[in-house]
Amino acid sequence: MFKSVVMLIFIVLLLIFSSQNMEHAEIHAVAGRPFSVPLILIIAGAFVAGYATALFTFIMKQSKRRDKERDITLRGPSGF
């Protein structure tokens, strides 16, 4: 029940934030003409890009740790 209430509050706050950031912002790319998109899409895109970067970094670190543990298990603690 508590989890549902917290999730509902989060969704309401997200909707309020979204509705207040519907203004259009111009994006100037390196080449081509500038184009206009809602500000909330820029914010959401930055959030998704940051989340994806963090997730990719976490997966790579876990993979390296798993490889290291497997290498230690196969060779033994002395390394030979």
PDB file of C-alpha atoms in Angstrom:
ATOM      1  CA  MET A   1       0.000   0.000   0.000  1.00  0.00           C
ATOM      2  CA  PHE A   2       2.790   2.418   0.958  1.00  0.00           C
ATOM      3  CA  LYS A   3       4.653   1.659  -2.251  1.00  0.00           C
ATOM      4  CA  SER A   4       1.535   2.423  -4.310  1.00  0.00           C
ATOM      5  CA  VAL A   5       1.017   5.774  -2.576  1.00  0.00           C
ATOM      6  CA  VAL A   6       4.650   6.782  -3.121  1.00  0.00           C
ATOM      7  CA  MET A   7       4.430   5.759  -6.777  1.00  0.00           C
ATOM      8  CA  LEU A   8       1.201   7.748  -7.221  1.00  0.00           C
ATOM      9  CA  ILE A   9       2.803  10.845  -5.664  1.00  0.00           C
ATOM     10  CA  PHE A  10       5.835  10.435  -7.926  1.00  0.00           C
ATOM     11  CA  ILE A  11       3.637  10.156 -11.022  1.00  0.00           C
ATOM     12  CA  VAL A  12       1.626  13.250 -10.060  1.00  0.00           C
ATOM     13  CA  LEU A  13       4.831  15.249  -9.504  1.00  0.00           C
ATOM     14  CA  LEU A  14       6.202  14.035 -12.832  1.00  0.00           C
ATOM     15  CA  LEU A  15       3.006  15.094 -14.609  1.00  0.00           C
ATOM     16  CA  ILE A  16       3.153  18.547 -13.000  1.00  0.00           C
ATOM     17  CA  PHE A  17       6.810  18.905 -14.001  1.00  0.00           C
ATOM     18  CA  SER A  18       6.008  17.790 -17.556  1.00  0.00           C
ATOM     19  CA  SER A  19       3.111  20.173 -17.963  1.00  0.00           C
ATOM     20  CA  GLN A  20       5.254  23.112 -16.861  1.00  0.00           C
ATOM     21  CA  ASN A  21       8.019  22.316 -19.366  1.00  0.00           C
ATOM     22  CA  MET A  22       6.060  22.138 -22.609  1.00  0.00           C
ATOM     23  CA  GLU A  23       7.627  25.260 -24.126  1.00  0.00           C
ATOM     24  CA  HIS A  24       9.498  24.679 -27.356  1.00  0.00           C
ATOM     25  CA  ALA A  25      13.274  25.021 -27.431  1.00  0.00           C
ATOM     26  CA  GLU A  26      15.380  25.375 -30.558  1.00  0.00           C
ATOM     27  CA  ILE A  27      18.078  22.799 -31.158  1.00  0.00           C
ATOM     28  CA  HIS A  28      21.002  23.960 -33.295  1.00  0.00           C
ATOM     29  CA  ALA A  29      22.729  20.927 -34.781  1.00  0.00           C
ATOM     30  CA  VAL A  30      26.223  21.072 -36.246  1.00  0.00           C
ATOM     31  CA  ALA A  31      24.846  20.915 -39.772  1.00  0.00           C
ATOM     32  CA  GLY A  32      21.435  21.852 -41.030  1.00  0.00           C
ATOM     33  CA  ARG A  33      18.716  24.154 -39.886  1.00  0.00           C
ATOM     34  CA  PRO A  34      17.687  24.460 -36.238  1.00  0.00           C
ATOM     35  CA  PHE A  35      14.556  22.617 -35.184  1.00  0.00           C
ATOM     36  CA  SER A  36      12.147  23.065 -32.309  1.00  0.00           C
ATOM     37  CA  VAL A  37      11.140  20.402 -29.759  1.00  0.00           C
ATOM     38  CA  PRO A  38       9.330  20.542 -26.416  1.00  0.00           C
ATOM     39  CA  LEU A  39      11.673  21.144 -23.492  1.00  0.00           C
ATOM     40  CA  ILE A  40      10.396  18.065 -21.653  1.00  0.00           C
ATOM     41  CA  LEU A  41      11.686  15.867 -24.500  1.00  0.00           C
ATOM     42  CA  ILE A  42      15.152  17.376 -24.125  1.00  0.00           C
ATOM     43  CA  ILE A  43      15.070  16.782 -20.366  1.00  0.00           C
ATOM     44  CA  ALA A  44      13.785  13.221 -20.814  1.00  0.00           C
ATOM     45  CA  GLY A  45      16.412  12.510 -23.471  1.00  0.00           C
ATOM     46  CA  ALA A  46      19.194  13.721 -21.182  1.00  0.00           C
ATOM     47  CA  PHE A  47      17.831  11.545 -18.367  1.00  0.00           C
ATOM     48  CA  VAL A  48      17.648   8.456 -20.586  1.00  0.00           C
ATOM     49  CA  ALA A  49      21.166   9.068 -21.938  1.00  0.00           C
ATOM     50  CA  GLY A  50      22.556   9.420 -18.408  1.00  0.00           C
ATOM     51  CA  TYR A  51      20.735   6.320 -17.202  1.00  0.00           C
ATOM     52  CA  ALA A  52      21.960   4.305 -20.187  1.00  0.00           C
ATOM     53  CA  THR A  53      25.539   5.453 -19.578  1.00  0.00           C
ATOM     54  CA  ALA A  54      25.362   4.485 -15.905  1.00  0.00           C
ATOM     55  CA  LEU A  55      23.812   1.115 -16.743  1.00  0.00           C
ATOM     56  CA  PHE A  56      26.458   0.387 -19.392  1.00  0.00           C
ATOM     57  CA  THR A  57      29.238   1.305 -16.943  1.00  0.00           C
ATOM     58  CA  PHE A  58      27.729  -0.949 -14.266  1.00  0.00           C
ATOM     59  CA  ILE A  59      27.441  -3.874 -16.689  1.00  0.00           C
ATOM     60  CA  MET A  60      31.052  -3.449 -17.843  1.00  0.00           C
ATOM     61  CA  LYS A  61      32.348  -3.341 -14.252  1.00  0.00           C
ATOM     62  CA  GLN A  62      30.326  -6.433 -13.335  1.00  0.00           C
ATOM     63  CA  SER A  63      31.683  -8.244 -16.392  1.00  0.00           C
ATOM     64  CA  LYS A  64      35.280  -7.381 -15.505  1.00  0.00           C
ATOM     65  CA  ARG A  65      34.740  -8.452 -11.895  1.00  0.00           C
ATOM     66  CA  ARG A  66      33.160 -11.735 -13.006  1.00  0.00           C
ATOM     67  CA  ASP A  67      36.066 -12.425 -15.392  1.00  0.00           C
ATOM     68  CA  LYS A  68      38.568 -11.665 -12.643  1.00  0.00           C
ATOM     69  CA  GLU A  69      36.810 -13.996 -10.183  1.00  0.00           C
ATOM     70  CA  ARG A  70      36.616 -16.767 -12.785  1.00  0.00           C
ATOM     71  CA  ASP A  71      40.318 -16.329 -13.584  1.00  0.00           C
ATOM     72  CA  ILE A  72      41.229 -16.576  -9.893  1.00  0.00           C
ATOM     73  CA  THR A  73      39.056 -19.687  -9.523  1.00  0.00           C
ATOM     74  CA  LEU A  74      40.649 -21.415 -12.523  1.00  0.00           C
ATOM     75  CA  ARG A  75      44.256 -20.522 -11.676  1.00  0.00           C
ATOM     76  CA  GLY A  76      44.004 -20.689  -7.930  1.00  0.00           C
ATOM     77  CA  PRO A  77      44.910 -17.996  -5.426  1.00  0.00           C
ATOM     78  CA  SER A  78      48.665 -18.225  -6.145  1.00  0.00           C
ATOM     79  CA  GLY A  79      48.206 -17.300  -9.817  1.00  0.00           C
ATOM     80  CA  PHE A  80      49.919 -20.401 -11.253  1.00  0.00           C
TER      81      PHE A  80
END
